[in-house]
Short mmCIF file of C-alpha atoms in Angstrom, two decimals:
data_model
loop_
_atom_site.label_atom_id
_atom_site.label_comp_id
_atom_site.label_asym_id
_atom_site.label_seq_id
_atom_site.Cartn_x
_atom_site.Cartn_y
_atom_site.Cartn_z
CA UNK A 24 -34.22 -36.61 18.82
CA UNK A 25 -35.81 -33.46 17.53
CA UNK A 26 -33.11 -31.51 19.58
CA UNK A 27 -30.10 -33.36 18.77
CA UNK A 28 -31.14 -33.12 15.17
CA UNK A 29 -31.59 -29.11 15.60
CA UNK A 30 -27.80 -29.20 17.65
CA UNK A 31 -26.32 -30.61 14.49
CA UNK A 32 -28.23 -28.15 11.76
CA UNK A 33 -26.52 -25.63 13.77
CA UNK A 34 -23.23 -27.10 14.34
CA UNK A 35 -22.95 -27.21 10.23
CA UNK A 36 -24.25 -24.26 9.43
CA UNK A 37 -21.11 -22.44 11.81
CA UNK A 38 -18.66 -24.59 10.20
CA UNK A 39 -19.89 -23.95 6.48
CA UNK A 40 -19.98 -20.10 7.96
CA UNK A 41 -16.67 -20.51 9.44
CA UNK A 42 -14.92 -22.39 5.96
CA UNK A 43 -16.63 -19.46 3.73
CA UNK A 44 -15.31 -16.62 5.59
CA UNK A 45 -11.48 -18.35 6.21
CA UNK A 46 -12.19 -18.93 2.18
CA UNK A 47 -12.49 -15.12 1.58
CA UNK A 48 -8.96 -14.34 2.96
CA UNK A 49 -6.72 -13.36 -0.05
CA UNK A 50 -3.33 -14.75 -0.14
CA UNK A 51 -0.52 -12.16 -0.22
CA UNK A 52 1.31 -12.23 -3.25
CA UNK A 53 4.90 -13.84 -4.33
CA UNK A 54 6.52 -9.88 -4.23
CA UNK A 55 10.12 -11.62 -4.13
CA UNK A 56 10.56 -11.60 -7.96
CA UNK A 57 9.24 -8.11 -8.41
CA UNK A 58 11.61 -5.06 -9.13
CA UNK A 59 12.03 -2.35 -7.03
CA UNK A 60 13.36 0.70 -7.54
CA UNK A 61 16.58 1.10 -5.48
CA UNK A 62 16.41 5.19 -5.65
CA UNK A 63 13.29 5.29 -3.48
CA UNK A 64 15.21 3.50 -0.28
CA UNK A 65 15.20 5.36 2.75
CA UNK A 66 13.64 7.88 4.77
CA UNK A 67 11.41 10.73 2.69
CA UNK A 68 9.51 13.72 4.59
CA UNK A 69 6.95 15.47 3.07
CA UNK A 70 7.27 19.07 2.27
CA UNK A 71 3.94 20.78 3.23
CA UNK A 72 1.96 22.43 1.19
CA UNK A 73 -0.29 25.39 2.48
CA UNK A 74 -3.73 24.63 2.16
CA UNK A 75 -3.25 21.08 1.81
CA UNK A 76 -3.95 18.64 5.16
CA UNK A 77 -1.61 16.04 4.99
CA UNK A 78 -2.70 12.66 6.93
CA UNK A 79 -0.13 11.64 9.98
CA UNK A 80 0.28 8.51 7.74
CA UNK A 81 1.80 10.61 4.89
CA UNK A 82 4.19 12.55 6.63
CA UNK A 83 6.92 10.53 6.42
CA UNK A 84 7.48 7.30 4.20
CA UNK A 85 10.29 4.73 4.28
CA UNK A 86 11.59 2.46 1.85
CA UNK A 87 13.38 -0.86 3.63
CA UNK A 88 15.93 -2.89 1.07
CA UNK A 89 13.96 -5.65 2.05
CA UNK A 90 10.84 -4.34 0.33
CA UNK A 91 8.40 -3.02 3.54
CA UNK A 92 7.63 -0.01 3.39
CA UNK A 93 5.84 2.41 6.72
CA UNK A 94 4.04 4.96 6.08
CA UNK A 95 1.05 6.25 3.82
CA UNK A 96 -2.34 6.17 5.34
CA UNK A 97 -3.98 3.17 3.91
CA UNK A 98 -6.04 1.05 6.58
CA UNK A 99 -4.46 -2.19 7.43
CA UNK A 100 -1.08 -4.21 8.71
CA UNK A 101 2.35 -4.78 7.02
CA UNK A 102 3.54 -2.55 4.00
CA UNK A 103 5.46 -4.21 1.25
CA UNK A 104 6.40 -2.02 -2.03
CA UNK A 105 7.74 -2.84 -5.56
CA UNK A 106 7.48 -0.60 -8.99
CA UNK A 107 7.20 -1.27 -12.33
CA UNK A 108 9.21 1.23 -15.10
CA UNK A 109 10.93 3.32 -13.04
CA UNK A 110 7.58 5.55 -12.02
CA UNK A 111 4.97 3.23 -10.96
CA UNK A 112 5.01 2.40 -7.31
CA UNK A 113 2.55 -0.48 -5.85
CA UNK A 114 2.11 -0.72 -2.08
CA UNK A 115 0.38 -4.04 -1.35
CA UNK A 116 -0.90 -3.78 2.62
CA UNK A 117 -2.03 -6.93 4.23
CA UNK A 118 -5.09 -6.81 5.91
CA UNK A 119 -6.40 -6.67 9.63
CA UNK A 120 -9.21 -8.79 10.82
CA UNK A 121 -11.88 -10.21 8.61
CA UNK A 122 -13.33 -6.99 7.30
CA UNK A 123 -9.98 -5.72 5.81
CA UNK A 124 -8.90 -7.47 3.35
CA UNK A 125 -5.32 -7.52 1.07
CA UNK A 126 -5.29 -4.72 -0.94
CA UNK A 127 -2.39 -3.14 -3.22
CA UNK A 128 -2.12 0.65 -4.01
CA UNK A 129 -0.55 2.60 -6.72
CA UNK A 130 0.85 5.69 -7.76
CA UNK A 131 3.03 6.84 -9.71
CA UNK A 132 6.33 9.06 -8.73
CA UNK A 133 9.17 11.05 -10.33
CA UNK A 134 12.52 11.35 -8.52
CA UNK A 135 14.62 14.66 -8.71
CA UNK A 136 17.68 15.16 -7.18
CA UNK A 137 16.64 14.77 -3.16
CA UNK A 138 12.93 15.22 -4.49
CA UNK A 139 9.99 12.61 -4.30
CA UNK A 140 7.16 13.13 -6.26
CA UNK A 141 4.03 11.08 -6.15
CA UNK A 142 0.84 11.29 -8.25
CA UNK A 143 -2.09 9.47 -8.01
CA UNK A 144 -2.41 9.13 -11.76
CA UNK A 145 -0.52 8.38 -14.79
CA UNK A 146 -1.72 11.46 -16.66
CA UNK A 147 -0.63 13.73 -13.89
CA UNK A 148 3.08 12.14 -14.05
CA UNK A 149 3.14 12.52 -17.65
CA UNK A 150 2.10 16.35 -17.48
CA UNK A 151 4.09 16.93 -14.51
CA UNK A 152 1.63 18.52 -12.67
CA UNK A 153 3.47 19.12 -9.60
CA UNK A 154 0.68 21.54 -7.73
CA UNK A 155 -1.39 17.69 -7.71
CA UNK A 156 1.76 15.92 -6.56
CA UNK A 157 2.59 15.02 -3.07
CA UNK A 158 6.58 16.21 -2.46
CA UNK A 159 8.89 14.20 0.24
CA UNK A 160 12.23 15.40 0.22
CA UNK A 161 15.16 12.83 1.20
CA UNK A 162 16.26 12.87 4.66
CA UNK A 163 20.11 13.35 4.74
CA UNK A 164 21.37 9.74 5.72
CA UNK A 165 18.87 7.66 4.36
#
């Protein structure tokens, strides 16, 4: 009796582990409704900077009409993008696994001609501190 009784303490406690970590999982958002900037479509390769070690992630990003994205070096799965004002680009990144969770990114980026540019903060947009930015140039095609 004793062991049965231990067999089912056990058996709940894996299923109340098992509903609390399924709980944790964050739902990806709705991204359907959200605007996205139709200049940044298509392939863009960085342009190196000496001194500067560029991850194999960043090297080259694309921009799918559908609103996935590949690239940038963020840990995780699938890459879906949108912006918000014409300069503010979000990257939301579903996770892998139960220690990775969703998680969305942002920068923010100036287009120039063939010319990406993308800061990691507002303030460096808005100054246009270009030695901070990281430059893609638009590959011919794209």
């Amino acid at each position: 009796m004793i062991k049965r009784l231990f067999t089912l303490r056990i058996c709940a406690l894996l299923m109340l582990l098992g509903m609390g970590l399924s709980s944790c999982q964050q739902e990806a958002p709705d991204l359907s409704k959200k605007e996205r900037d139709a200049r940044l479509i298509g392939t863009w390769t960085i342009i190196e900077t000496a001194g500067r070690e560029t991850l194999p992630g960043d090297k080259q990003i694309i921009f799918n009409k559908d609103g996935s994205c590949i690239g940038f070096h963020y840990p995780g799965g699938k890459r879906l993008f949108y912006t918000e004002g014409n300069n503010h680009l979000f990257v939301f990144v579903y996770g892998k696994g139960v220690k990775v969770s969703n998680w969305t990114y942002d920068d923010y980026y100036q287009i120039e001609g063939e010319k990406l540019y993308l800061w990691m903060s507002e303030e460096d947009m808005n100054a246009r501190k270009y030695e901070s930015a990281v430059t893609y140039i638009r590959k011919p095609n794209s």
